[in-house]
Every structure is written in structure tokens, then in C-alpha cells.
XYZ file of N, CA and C in Angstrom:
807
model
N -22.632 -14.260 -19.492
C -22.520 -12.821 -19.293
C -21.057 -12.416 -19.146
N -20.732 -11.246 -19.672
C -19.375 -10.721 -19.555
C -19.152 -10.117 -18.175
N -17.924 -10.229 -17.721
C -17.532 -9.500 -16.512
C -17.558 -8.015 -16.819
N -17.750 -7.200 -15.795
C -17.911 -5.758 -16.031
C -16.684 -5.154 -16.708
N -15.498 -5.752 -16.478
C -14.308 -5.219 -17.140
C -14.384 -5.475 -18.642
N -14.803 -6.679 -19.027
C -14.867 -7.018 -20.445
C -15.982 -6.262 -21.158
N -16.956 -5.789 -20.404
C -18.029 -5.003 -21.009
C -17.556 -3.609 -21.394
N -16.443 -3.178 -20.820
C -15.947 -1.829 -21.085
C -14.503 -1.909 -21.565
N -14.325 -1.994 -22.867
C -12.979 -2.118 -23.437
C -12.161 -0.850 -23.262
N -12.803 0.241 -22.823
C -12.096 1.508 -22.653
C -10.954 1.369 -21.655
N -11.156 0.590 -20.576
C -10.115 0.425 -19.567
C -8.833 -0.137 -20.168
N -8.971 -1.059 -21.079
C -7.809 -1.661 -21.739
C -7.243 -0.714 -22.792
N -8.125 -0.142 -23.578
C -7.699 0.724 -24.678
C -6.956 1.947 -24.186
N -7.401 2.505 -23.051
C -6.825 3.755 -22.580
C -5.399 3.559 -22.068
N -5.034 2.306 -21.746
C -3.668 1.987 -21.358
C -2.811 1.680 -22.581
N -3.376 0.947 -23.522
C -2.618 0.475 -24.684
C -2.389 1.574 -25.720
N -3.409 2.434 -25.938
C -3.310 3.422 -27.020
C -2.085 4.339 -26.911
N -1.752 4.896 -25.736
C -0.547 5.735 -25.667
C 0.733 4.976 -26.000
N 0.780 3.678 -25.677
C 1.952 2.865 -26.016
C 2.085 2.748 -27.531
N 0.970 2.505 -28.191
C 0.975 2.379 -29.653
C 1.356 3.703 -30.304
N 0.762 4.812 -29.822
C 1.057 6.119 -30.397
C 2.522 6.508 -30.188
N 3.068 6.185 -29.017
C 4.476 6.482 -28.752
C 5.378 5.657 -29.663
N 5.006 4.415 -29.901
C 5.765 3.548 -30.810
C 5.877 4.175 -32.192
N 4.821 4.846 -32.629
C 4.806 5.458 -33.961
C 5.262 6.921 -33.954
N 5.841 7.379 -32.844
C 6.517 8.669 -32.856
C 5.831 9.834 -32.179
N 4.734 9.594 -31.478
C 4.060 10.674 -30.767
C 4.462 10.644 -29.292
N 5.164 11.680 -28.845
C 5.649 11.710 -27.480
C 4.575 12.099 -26.482
N 4.603 11.459 -25.310
C 3.687 11.812 -24.228
C 4.010 13.225 -23.750
N 2.978 14.039 -23.556
C 3.088 15.437 -23.121
C 3.812 16.297 -24.158
N 3.867 15.788 -25.379
C 4.408 16.577 -26.493
C 3.308 16.784 -27.520
N 2.876 15.688 -28.153
C 1.742 15.778 -29.071
C 0.706 14.700 -28.801
N 0.681 14.197 -27.568
C -0.414 13.351 -27.111
C -0.422 13.355 -25.580
N -1.558 13.001 -24.999
C -1.677 12.877 -23.549
C -1.858 11.410 -23.194
N -1.486 11.084 -21.973
C -1.654 9.724 -21.474
C -2.249 9.813 -20.078
N -3.394 9.192 -19.876
C -4.112 9.363 -18.615
C -3.337 8.832 -17.418
N -2.552 7.783 -17.620
C -1.875 7.148 -16.484
C -0.371 7.371 -16.485
N 0.101 8.389 -17.181
C 1.505 8.752 -17.075
C 2.318 8.482 -18.322
N 3.628 8.629 -18.160
C 4.548 8.496 -19.289
C 5.160 7.122 -19.428
N 4.517 6.104 -18.862
C 5.039 4.736 -18.959
C 5.308 4.280 -20.398
N 4.568 4.792 -21.434
C 4.877 4.354 -22.800
C 6.308 4.674 -23.241
N 6.926 5.710 -22.651
C 8.316 6.013 -22.986
C 9.233 4.829 -22.691
N 8.912 4.076 -21.644
C 9.753 2.962 -21.234
C 9.451 1.699 -22.048
N 8.240 1.622 -22.588
C 7.873 0.495 -23.441
C 8.486 0.612 -24.828
N 8.556 1.839 -25.324
C 8.903 2.072 -26.735
C 10.233 1.453 -27.159
N 11.356 1.617 -26.428
C 12.619 1.004 -26.868
C 12.553 -0.526 -26.917
N 11.821 -1.119 -25.964
C 11.702 -2.576 -25.941
C 10.885 -3.067 -27.135
N 9.777 -2.373 -27.400
C 8.913 -2.781 -28.502
C 9.580 -2.572 -29.855
N 10.516 -1.626 -29.944
C 11.273 -1.456 -31.175
C 12.125 -2.686 -31.473
N 12.484 -3.403 -30.418
C 13.310 -4.609 -30.579
C 12.451 -5.846 -30.807
N 11.415 -6.014 -29.977
C 10.614 -7.248 -30.035
C 9.412 -7.133 -30.961
N 9.057 -5.903 -31.344
C 7.920 -5.709 -32.225
C 6.667 -5.299 -31.473
N 5.793 -4.569 -32.157
C 4.552 -4.078 -31.555
C 3.427 -5.089 -31.742
N 2.901 -5.583 -30.643
C 1.750 -6.475 -30.670
C 1.141 -6.506 -29.279
N -0.113 -6.895 -29.213
C -0.777 -7.021 -27.918
C -0.073 -8.064 -27.064
N 0.374 -9.147 -27.689
C 1.078 -10.198 -26.947
C 2.348 -9.659 -26.305
N 3.129 -8.892 -27.056
C 4.379 -8.362 -26.512
C 4.131 -7.332 -25.412
N 3.134 -6.483 -25.620
C 2.822 -5.471 -24.605
C 2.383 -6.139 -23.306
N 1.459 -7.085 -23.400
C 0.968 -7.748 -22.198
C 2.040 -8.643 -21.571
N 2.961 -9.148 -22.378
C 4.070 -9.937 -21.828
C 4.992 -9.052 -20.998
N 5.242 -7.836 -21.488
C 6.049 -6.885 -20.706
C 5.343 -6.557 -19.401
N 4.032 -6.341 -19.473
C 3.268 -6.072 -18.256
C 3.355 -7.251 -17.284
N 3.305 -8.459 -17.816
C 3.390 -9.641 -16.957
C 4.736 -9.697 -16.240
N 5.802 -9.393 -16.946
C 7.136 -9.380 -16.335
C 7.248 -8.279 -15.280
N 6.660 -7.118 -15.564
C 6.669 -6.024 -14.594
C 5.855 -6.394 -13.356
N 4.754 -7.115 -13.573
C 3.949 -7.560 -12.437
C 4.734 -8.539 -11.582
N 5.417 -9.470 -12.224
C 6.247 -10.429 -11.507
C 7.354 -9.707 -10.745
N 7.973 -8.714 -11.384
C 9.043 -7.947 -10.734
C 8.510 -7.186 -9.518
N 7.338 -6.591 -9.659
C 6.752 -5.822 -8.545
C 6.474 -6.713 -7.347
N 5.807 -7.831 -7.589
C 5.487 -8.742 -6.495
C 6.752 -9.334 -5.880
N 7.757 -9.599 -6.713
C 9.013 -10.144 -6.205
C 9.732 -9.137 -5.315
N 9.719 -7.861 -5.720
C 10.348 -6.826 -4.904
C 9.639 -6.663 -3.567
N 8.301 -6.690 -3.600
C 7.542 -6.617 -2.345
C 7.881 -7.802 -1.444
N 7.853 -9.003 -2.022
C 8.097 -10.214 -1.236
C 9.509 -10.222 -0.658
N 10.489 -9.862 -1.478
C 11.884 -9.854 -1.023
C 12.083 -8.839 0.109
N 11.545 -7.630 -0.086
C 11.719 -6.579 0.921
C 11.056 -6.955 2.232
N 9.850 -7.500 2.155
C 9.159 -7.911 3.366
C 9.888 -9.062 4.055
N 10.454 -9.957 3.258
C 11.214 -11.081 3.819
C 12.409 -10.567 4.619
N 13.051 -9.519 4.106
C 14.214 -8.966 4.788
C 13.830 -8.132 6.008
N 12.678 -7.498 5.955
C 12.283 -6.573 7.016
C 11.612 -7.292 8.184
N 10.746 -8.274 7.884
C 9.931 -8.923 8.907
C 10.646 -10.166 9.441
N 10.881 -10.210 10.729
C 11.564 -11.357 11.344
C 10.636 -12.552 11.515
N 9.387 -12.296 11.842
C 8.425 -13.376 12.030
C 7.959 -13.884 10.662
N 8.486 -15.027 10.223
C 8.214 -15.509 8.876
C 6.780 -15.996 8.703
N 6.164 -16.466 9.789
C 4.751 -16.848 9.702
C 3.893 -15.621 9.417
N 4.198 -14.525 10.123
C 3.504 -13.263 9.876
C 3.764 -12.787 8.459
N 4.977 -12.990 7.990
C 5.335 -12.602 6.622
C 4.471 -13.330 5.605
N 4.356 -14.656 5.749
C 3.603 -15.454 4.786
C 2.139 -15.040 4.758
N 1.519 -14.972 5.947
C 0.098 -14.609 6.002
C -0.120 -13.161 5.572
N 0.837 -12.300 5.887
C 0.732 -10.909 5.462
C 0.790 -10.767 3.956
N 1.675 -11.520 3.321
C 1.798 -11.433 1.864
C 0.577 -12.046 1.176
N 0.048 -13.130 1.770
C -1.189 -13.706 1.232
C -2.325 -12.682 1.331
N -2.377 -11.958 2.460
C -3.376 -10.903 2.612
C -3.189 -9.790 1.599
N -1.932 -9.443 1.330
C -1.618 -8.438 0.317
C -2.166 -8.862 -1.042
N -1.931 -10.117 -1.422
C -2.417 -10.621 -2.707
C -3.940 -10.660 -2.746
N -4.544 -11.047 -1.616
C -6.008 -11.128 -1.569
C -6.646 -9.762 -1.754
N -6.126 -8.765 -1.045
C -6.687 -7.415 -1.143
C -6.555 -6.870 -2.559
N -5.407 -7.120 -3.173
C -5.159 -6.551 -4.492
C -5.912 -7.274 -5.607
N -6.043 -8.593 -5.507
C -6.531 -9.339 -6.662
C -7.890 -10.012 -6.486
N -8.395 -10.114 -5.267
C -9.628 -10.862 -5.071
C -10.712 -10.100 -4.310
N -10.329 -9.268 -3.335
C -11.348 -8.617 -2.511
C -12.098 -7.538 -3.270
N -11.393 -6.782 -4.115
C -12.025 -5.662 -4.821
C -12.053 -5.869 -6.328
N -11.532 -7.004 -6.792
C -11.540 -7.291 -8.219
C -11.577 -8.794 -8.412
N -11.756 -9.225 -9.638
C -11.875 -10.652 -9.930
C -10.746 -11.046 -10.880
N -9.639 -11.460 -10.292
C -8.498 -11.906 -11.094
C -8.711 -13.359 -11.498
N -8.353 -13.782 -12.734
C -7.664 -13.013 -13.771
C -8.593 -12.341 -14.768
N -9.884 -12.288 -14.460
C -10.831 -11.759 -15.444
C -10.825 -10.236 -15.492
N -10.382 -9.612 -14.428
C -10.317 -8.148 -14.394
C -8.848 -7.729 -14.355
N -8.243 -7.671 -15.491
C -6.823 -7.326 -15.586
C -6.693 -5.810 -15.710
N -6.769 -5.149 -14.595
C -6.790 -3.689 -14.566
C -5.358 -3.177 -14.561
N -4.794 -3.017 -15.744
C -3.383 -2.669 -15.885
C -3.058 -1.295 -15.301
N -4.070 -0.452 -15.149
C -3.836 0.863 -14.560
C -3.232 0.749 -13.157
N -3.654 -0.266 -12.418
C -3.123 -0.482 -11.071
C -1.996 -1.510 -11.071
N -2.234 -2.617 -11.766
C -1.305 -3.747 -11.704
C -0.731 -4.025 -13.091
N 0.508 -3.677 -13.350
C 1.496 -3.197 -12.387
C 1.806 -1.696 -12.449
N 1.070 -0.932 -13.257
C 1.470 0.457 -13.509
C 1.655 1.250 -12.213
N 0.703 1.173 -11.299
C 0.751 2.020 -10.102
C 1.458 1.369 -8.911
N 1.790 0.086 -9.007
C 2.461 -0.543 -7.866
C 3.951 -0.759 -8.115
N 4.422 -0.522 -9.349
C 5.823 -0.800 -9.675
C 6.780 0.043 -8.850
N 6.600 1.353 -8.842
C 7.558 2.216 -8.143
C 7.412 2.190 -6.626
N 6.222 1.981 -6.063
C 6.189 1.712 -4.622
C 6.993 0.465 -4.247
N 6.955 -0.566 -5.106
C 7.752 -1.771 -4.844
C 9.246 -1.455 -4.920
N 9.631 -0.671 -5.911
C 11.034 -0.266 -6.052
C 11.462 0.576 -4.860
N 10.576 1.458 -4.405
C 10.864 2.314 -3.252
C 11.146 1.487 -2.012
N 10.317 0.487 -1.763
C 10.512 -0.367 -0.591
C 11.836 -1.112 -0.677
N 12.160 -1.605 -1.851
C 13.413 -2.335 -2.068
C 14.626 -1.429 -1.848
N 14.602 -0.251 -2.472
C 15.722 0.680 -2.335
C 15.829 1.204 -0.902
N 14.677 1.476 -0.281
C 14.686 1.978 1.085
C 15.310 0.997 2.054
N 14.977 -0.277 1.907
C 15.556 -1.294 2.788
C 17.075 -1.326 2.656
N 17.569 -1.365 1.424
C 19.016 -1.482 1.224
C 19.757 -0.212 1.630
N 19.144 0.944 1.391
C 19.820 2.183 1.784
C 19.908 2.305 3.302
N 18.805 2.049 3.999
C 18.799 2.193 5.449
C 19.673 1.145 6.130
N 19.876 0.013 5.458
C 20.754 -1.011 6.010
C 22.211 -0.578 5.927
N 22.570 0.082 4.822
C 23.953 0.533 4.638
C 23.944 1.856 3.870
N 23.724 2.972 4.569
C 23.625 4.277 3.892
C 24.930 4.679 3.199
N 24.777 5.289 2.034
C 25.914 5.856 1.318
C 25.395 6.920 0.367
N 26.190 7.931 0.112
C 25.779 9.019 -0.778
C 25.546 8.496 -2.189
N 26.415 7.598 -2.641
C 26.300 7.051 -3.992
C 24.969 6.326 -4.183
N 24.630 5.449 -3.235
C 23.374 4.696 -3.347
C 22.177 5.625 -3.194
N 22.311 6.653 -2.377
C 21.248 7.640 -2.195
C 20.960 8.361 -3.511
N 21.989 8.797 -4.195
C 21.811 9.500 -5.470
C 21.214 8.584 -6.534
N 21.694 7.333 -6.567
C 21.147 6.376 -7.529
C 19.665 6.125 -7.247
N 19.325 5.964 -5.965
C 17.937 5.697 -5.587
C 17.026 6.872 -5.942
N 17.467 8.080 -5.638
C 16.670 9.266 -5.970
C 16.467 9.375 -7.477
N 17.515 9.102 -8.242
C 17.416 9.179 -9.702
C 16.418 8.158 -10.240
N 16.479 6.930 -9.716
C 15.550 5.890 -10.158
C 14.114 6.261 -9.801
N 13.899 6.712 -8.564
C 12.547 7.047 -8.128
C 12.010 8.298 -8.814
N 12.905 9.179 -9.264
C 12.464 10.345 -10.044
C 11.829 9.902 -11.355
N 12.312 8.799 -11.915
C 11.696 8.266 -13.134
C 10.253 7.847 -12.877
N 9.933 7.576 -11.600
C 8.555 7.259 -11.256
C 7.607 8.415 -11.494
N 8.120 9.653 -11.429
C 7.290 10.816 -11.744
C 6.889 10.796 -13.214
N 7.784 10.299 -14.057
C 7.491 10.160 -15.482
C 6.587 8.960 -15.711
N 6.931 7.846 -15.104
C 6.192 6.598 -15.300
C 4.717 6.765 -14.933
N 4.443 7.177 -13.718
C 3.067 7.414 -13.275
C 3.115 8.267 -12.019
N 2.828 9.540 -12.156
C 2.994 10.467 -11.040
C 2.020 10.168 -9.901
N 0.917 9.464 -10.188
C -0.080 9.155 -9.158
C 0.562 8.486 -7.944
N 1.437 7.518 -8.194
C 2.130 6.834 -7.102
C 3.624 7.136 -7.085
N 4.152 7.567 -8.217
C 5.578 7.868 -8.283
C 5.994 8.970 -7.328
N 5.141 9.968 -7.181
C 5.475 11.085 -6.295
C 5.503 10.635 -4.840
N 4.631 9.707 -4.463
C 4.626 9.211 -3.091
C 5.792 8.269 -2.839
N 6.175 7.494 -3.844
C 7.344 6.625 -3.693
C 8.602 7.458 -3.459
N 8.736 8.536 -4.216
C 9.899 9.416 -4.075
C 9.894 10.109 -2.715
N 8.764 10.688 -2.325
C 8.693 11.412 -1.055
C 8.825 10.470 0.137
N 8.293 9.253 0.018
C 8.416 8.290 1.110
C 9.872 7.920 1.334
N 10.618 7.728 0.248
C 12.046 7.413 0.377
C 12.790 8.586 1.004
N 12.502 9.802 0.537
C 13.139 10.991 1.100
C 12.819 11.133 2.591
N 11.543 10.956 2.938
C 11.139 11.099 4.335
C 11.812 10.053 5.213
N 11.896 8.822 4.712
C 12.509 7.753 5.502
C 13.994 8.009 5.729
N 14.690 8.475 4.693
C 16.123 8.733 4.847
C 16.378 9.921 5.776
N 15.568 10.955 5.672
C 15.738 12.117 6.547
C 15.388 11.778 7.991
N 14.357 10.960 8.179
C 14.012 10.531 9.539
C 15.136 9.667 10.127
N 15.756 8.852 9.271
C 16.889 8.027 9.722
C 18.024 8.902 10.246
N 18.278 10.001 9.563
C 19.309 10.934 10.016
C 18.881 11.615 11.314
N 17.627 12.079 11.338
C 17.110 12.816 12.487
C 17.091 11.967 13.762
N 16.840 10.681 13.608
C 16.744 9.802 14.784
C 18.088 9.212 15.198
N 19.167 9.623 14.521
C 20.488 9.119 14.857
C 21.024 9.703 16.150
N 22.230 9.291 16.502
C 22.833 9.708 17.778
C 23.805 10.869 17.623
N 23.933 11.407 16.431
C 24.838 12.541 16.224
C 24.297 13.795 16.904
N 25.167 14.786 17.032
C 24.755 16.072 17.589
C 23.753 16.750 16.656
N 22.931 17.626 17.223
C 21.879 18.277 16.442
C 22.444 19.072 15.268
N 23.557 19.761 15.486
C 24.142 20.559 14.402
C 24.602 19.663 13.261
N 25.108 18.464 13.603
C 25.530 17.501 12.586
C 24.327 16.968 11.820
N 23.241 16.712 12.553
C 22.016 16.239 11.903
C 21.482 17.269 10.920
N 21.483 18.526 11.323
C 20.980 19.598 10.460
C 21.810 19.698 9.189
N 23.121 19.597 9.330
C 24.003 19.646 8.163
C 23.746 18.463 7.233
N 23.623 17.265 7.819
C 23.379 16.073 6.998
C 22.049 16.164 6.259
N 21.021 16.642 6.943
C 19.710 16.790 6.306
C 19.785 17.811 5.168
N 20.491 18.918 5.397
C 20.649 19.940 4.358
C 21.387 19.367 3.146
N 22.460 18.619 3.402
C 23.206 17.994 2.308
C 22.327 17.032 1.520
N 21.523 16.254 2.226
C 20.665 15.291 1.538
C 19.576 15.984 0.726
N 19.075 17.108 1.206
C 18.126 17.888 0.418
C 18.779 18.380 -0.876
N 19.998 18.875 -0.759
C 20.714 19.377 -1.933
C 21.010 18.247 -2.903
N 21.496 17.117 -2.377
C 21.774 15.962 -3.234
C 20.511 15.511 -3.966
N 19.402 15.461 -3.233
C 18.150 15.019 -3.837
C 17.699 15.983 -4.931
N 17.776 17.279 -4.650
C 17.363 18.282 -5.641
C 18.200 18.179 -6.904
N 19.504 18.020 -6.735
C 20.392 17.903 -7.891
C 20.099 16.637 -8.695
N 19.868 15.532 -7.998
C 19.586 14.270 -8.683
C 18.267 14.349 -9.447
N 17.245 14.967 -8.834
C 15.942 15.093 -9.486
C 16.042 15.978 -10.724
N 16.701 17.132 -10.573
C 16.836 18.063 -11.707
C 17.630 17.426 -12.843
N 18.720 16.752 -12.501
C 19.553 16.128 -13.530
C 18.808 15.014 -14.245
N 18.087 14.191 -13.489
C 17.353 13.080 -14.097
C 16.265 13.579 -15.043
N 15.495 14.563 -14.597
C 14.435 15.111 -15.442
C 15.008 15.824 -16.661
N 16.128 16.504 -16.492
C 16.769 17.198 -17.616
C 17.262 16.200 -18.660
N 17.880 15.127 -18.210
C 18.361 14.103 -19.137
C 17.201 13.427 -19.858
N 16.096 13.234 -19.145
C 14.935 12.618 -19.795
C 14.341 13.560 -20.835
N 14.308 14.850 -20.512
C 13.818 15.838 -21.484
C 14.723 15.874 -22.714
N 16.027 15.738 -22.495
C 16.971 15.689 -23.617
C 16.717 14.455 -24.477
N 16.414 13.338 -23.814
C 16.090 12.115 -24.560
C 14.879 12.326 -25.464
N 13.815 12.955 -24.930
C 12.627 13.186 -25.748
C 12.923 14.145 -26.899
N 13.840 15.073 -26.668
C 14.231 15.986 -27.737
C 14.925 15.233 -28.869
N 15.804 14.323 -28.504
C 16.543 13.556 -29.508
C 15.649 12.527 -30.201
N 14.746 11.920 -29.441
C 13.919 10.848 -29.993
C 12.667 11.378 -30.675
N 12.015 12.401 -30.096
C 10.734 12.877 -30.605
C 10.804 14.310 -31.129
N 12.025 14.859 -31.180
C 12.286 16.179 -31.768
C 11.621 17.310 -30.990
N 11.373 17.090 -29.713
C 10.780 18.144 -28.894
C 10.975 17.810 -27.428
N 11.215 18.839 -26.616
C 11.277 18.634 -25.170
C 9.863 18.399 -24.650
N 9.716 17.467 -23.728
C 8.389 17.244 -23.158
C 8.003 18.413 -22.256
N 6.717 18.658 -22.165
C 6.186 19.757 -21.353
C 5.860 19.215 -19.966
N 6.741 19.488 -18.991
C 6.558 18.934 -17.650
C 5.283 19.438 -16.984
N 4.807 20.607 -17.391
C 3.592 21.133 -16.769
C 2.379 20.260 -17.075
N 2.436 19.495 -18.161
C 1.305 18.652 -18.540
C 1.231 17.361 -17.728
N 2.303 17.046 -16.999
C 2.318 15.811 -16.216
C 1.190 15.797 -15.187
N 0.879 16.970 -14.635
C -0.115 17.038 -13.555
C -1.501 17.425 -14.051
N -1.680 17.647 -15.338
C -2.971 18.104 -15.836
C -4.082 17.096 -15.561
N -3.843 15.841 -15.910
C -4.884 14.828 -15.737
C -5.111 14.499 -14.262
N -4.042 14.325 -13.436
C -4.305 14.131 -12.000
C -5.104 15.267 -11.378
N -4.783 16.508 -11.746
C -5.528 17.638 -11.212
C -6.976 17.644 -11.710
N -7.172 17.185 -12.939
C -8.534 17.109 -13.466
C -9.381 16.174 -12.608
N -8.800 15.031 -12.229
C -9.547 14.073 -11.428
C -9.611 14.470 -9.959
N -8.738 15.369 -9.547
C -8.879 15.919 -8.202
C -10.054 16.874 -8.124
N -10.498 17.336 -9.293
C -11.697 18.164 -9.335
C -11.399 19.620 -9.609
N -12.138 20.193 -10.529
C -12.072 21.623 -10.787
C -10.762 22.103 -11.354
N -10.073 21.270 -12.146
C -8.842 21.713 -12.781
C -7.729 22.006 -11.814
N -7.639 21.200 -10.747
C -6.511 21.350 -9.829
C -6.720 22.389 -8.753
N -7.952 22.562 -8.288
C -8.214 23.549 -7.237
C -7.798 23.050 -5.856
N -7.434 21.773 -5.780
C -6.937 21.271 -4.501
C -7.570 19.967 -4.102
N -6.954 19.335 -3.113
C -7.411 18.027 -2.669
C -8.817 18.093 -2.085
N -9.169 19.207 -1.486
C -10.468 19.295 -0.834
C -11.621 19.359 -1.833
N -11.338 19.668 -3.084
C -12.386 19.713 -4.103
C -12.218 18.508 -5.004
N -12.771 17.355 -4.586
C -12.462 16.111 -5.256
C -13.700 15.428 -5.772
N -13.639 14.101 -5.893
C -14.729 13.342 -6.474
C -16.027 13.521 -5.692
N -17.115 13.624 -6.428
C -18.437 13.698 -5.822
C -19.348 12.737 -6.580
N -20.148 11.957 -5.855
C -21.137 11.147 -6.542
C -22.506 11.387 -5.918
N -23.532 11.033 -6.663
C -24.907 11.335 -6.247
C -25.572 10.069 -5.741
N -26.198 10.153 -4.563
C -26.947 9.039 -3.995
C -28.300 9.547 -3.527
N -29.347 8.990 -4.138
C -30.717 9.381 -3.799
C -30.905 10.884 -3.898
N -30.357 11.467 -4.962
C -30.523 12.882 -5.224
C -29.648 13.802 -4.409
N -28.775 13.226 -3.567
C -27.936 14.040 -2.702
C -26.469 13.847 -3.067
N -25.724 14.940 -3.152
C -24.290 14.851 -3.432
C -23.545 14.326 -2.206
N -22.802 13.251 -2.390
C -22.011 12.661 -1.313
C -20.548 12.950 -1.586
N -19.875 13.571 -0.626
C -18.488 14.017 -0.820
C -17.508 12.888 -0.515
N -16.477 12.756 -1.351
C -15.415 11.786 -1.117
C -14.061 12.404 -1.440
N -13.074 12.121 -0.609
C -11.711 12.528 -0.921
C -11.169 11.659 -2.033
N -10.214 12.217 -2.788
C -9.554 11.447 -3.836
C -8.694 10.375 -3.169
N -9.018 9.106 -3.450
C -8.435 8.013 -2.679
C -6.926 7.911 -2.832
N -6.381 8.232 -4.003
C -4.946 8.071 -4.210
C -4.140 8.960 -3.265
N -4.616 10.188 -3.058
C -3.901 11.108 -2.170
C -4.009 10.665 -0.716
N -5.166 10.174 -0.329
C -5.356 9.731 1.059
C -4.486 8.522 1.354
N -4.528 7.519 0.460
C -3.706 6.326 0.649
C -2.222 6.663 0.606
N -1.863 7.577 -0.293
C -0.469 7.988 -0.378
C 0.009 8.676 0.885
N -0.857 9.489 1.471
C -0.498 10.184 2.710
C -0.229 9.184 3.828
N -1.119 8.200 3.984
C -0.934 7.214 5.044
C 0.282 6.328 4.778
N 0.556 6.049 3.496
C 1.752 5.277 3.173
C 3.006 6.045 3.552
N 3.002 7.343 3.323
C 4.138 8.182 3.670
C 4.341 8.216 5.190
N 3.252 8.415 5.940
C 3.350 8.467 7.393
C 3.834 7.119 7.948
N 3.339 6.021 7.365
C 3.764 4.690 7.821
C 5.248 4.479 7.593
N 5.728 4.934 6.449
C 7.156 4.783 6.140
C 7.999 5.568 7.115
N 7.595 6.801 7.398
C 8.355 7.624 8.337
C 8.355 6.996 9.728
N 7.189 6.492 10.152
C 7.087 5.880 11.476
C 7.993 4.656 11.577
N 8.054 3.902 10.464
C 8.924 2.724 10.474
C 10.387 3.133 10.602
């Protein structure tokens, strides 16, 4: 018998098809949609060099998965002093992601691994280094990199960006400077972040204009997430519903709930 993932090739196809279409000149949010974000934009230049094939695409995913896990492991190693806790914690992390709710390697759900965990891993890495030695230059670079997460996959990219912003602002707020100095620093960091985000998105739009002969439509980035939030983006409270024994059972959209708790945890840290 096939595993449930292999019984439904749609899960694989829906990730691969936008990469293939982008390779042949169709831009995401220009003349095609991509359910899990604009990650094909980042694949396309590499595939132009190494060639388009399932082997090459999955090899890139494998390297991204290795990079994500390495960033998590490195950041946790630097943050956690108790190395025994670190080892068991990381083993628990791997178990939850790959064995408790899925059957690895038979269920290679690329939508999550590494698509949705890449930028949270980058966020943790950048956050550790910035908070260890804050600087405006590194702050701007970090914001610019994490802004690309909005393009890559807004489902988690937006939380990675906001978590980094919240952590840096909390770091300023909890400092020993006078309140007026803190307010000024927070205001400056808001301005720096806004400028970095606008510049990064503008440059990316210029890239799509040069490469695909059209500016991407940023309004389309949230169309699919809002669709899955329910009712064409009417809000978080109108989300997934499933039927059990003839009765509608209400559930919050899990990505927003998990993202909220991740943000609060980062700020608390």
C-alpha cells in the first residue's frame, strides 16, 4: 500500500509546478500564482545554471533543508548553555517535525520542509548575532534579508520579520538608557526598518520587471493566505471549519496561532 502522501501527487506537483513555470518565463504574481509563495524566483537563476530537472530541484531543497537545520542547531548551541538540554531539545525538535506528525522520509512535504522553516531559521541566526553585537549596518542587512522572506513564503516570512523587529525593539526598551533615549532609538529603528523593507521590495520588483518584463503585483501575495483564512480575507476569526458527525467544528488557522506564540516567545526571550 502507498503512503497517504504518495497517493496524492498534488502535494508534490503544487510545489514543483510554479518552479517549472518560472523557469520558462512566467513570473509569480504576474502571470501565474503560487500557493506557497514566490520561492520559485530564487530557484530560477540556479536552475538556469544547473539545468531544470526533478533531481536538481530536489537537490536544492535538500541543501536548503540542511542549511535550515544547521542554522537552528548553531543558534541553539550559542544560546543554550546547558548542552545536555540542547542535545535532547534538538532531538525533540527533529522528532516533532519529522516523526510525530509525519513519516519521514516517505512523506517529503516540501511545503513545510524546508519552504516554511527556512526564514524562521535565518531569523534565529540573525537575531542571535545582532543582539550579541548590535549595529545599524547589521540591522539593515538583517531586515533586508528577512524582507525577502515575504517574497519566499509570506506564511512564515512575515512572522520571521516581525519577530526580529520585536526582539530588537524589546532589546532597546529593556536597556539602561533614559526613556527619552529609548524612544528616539526605537523611532530610528522603525524608520530604518521601513526604509530597508521598501528598498528591498522595490529592488525585487525592478528585478521582475527586467527579468519577466513586468512588475510583480504585491497585492496578490496575500490572496492565497487570505483564501485559506476563510471568506476571502475576512479575518483570522473566520477560518478553517470541518464537519464532525454533522456538526461544524470551528478551528483557528494554525499558522497564525503558532506564529503569534513564536513572536511572543521571541519577545519574552
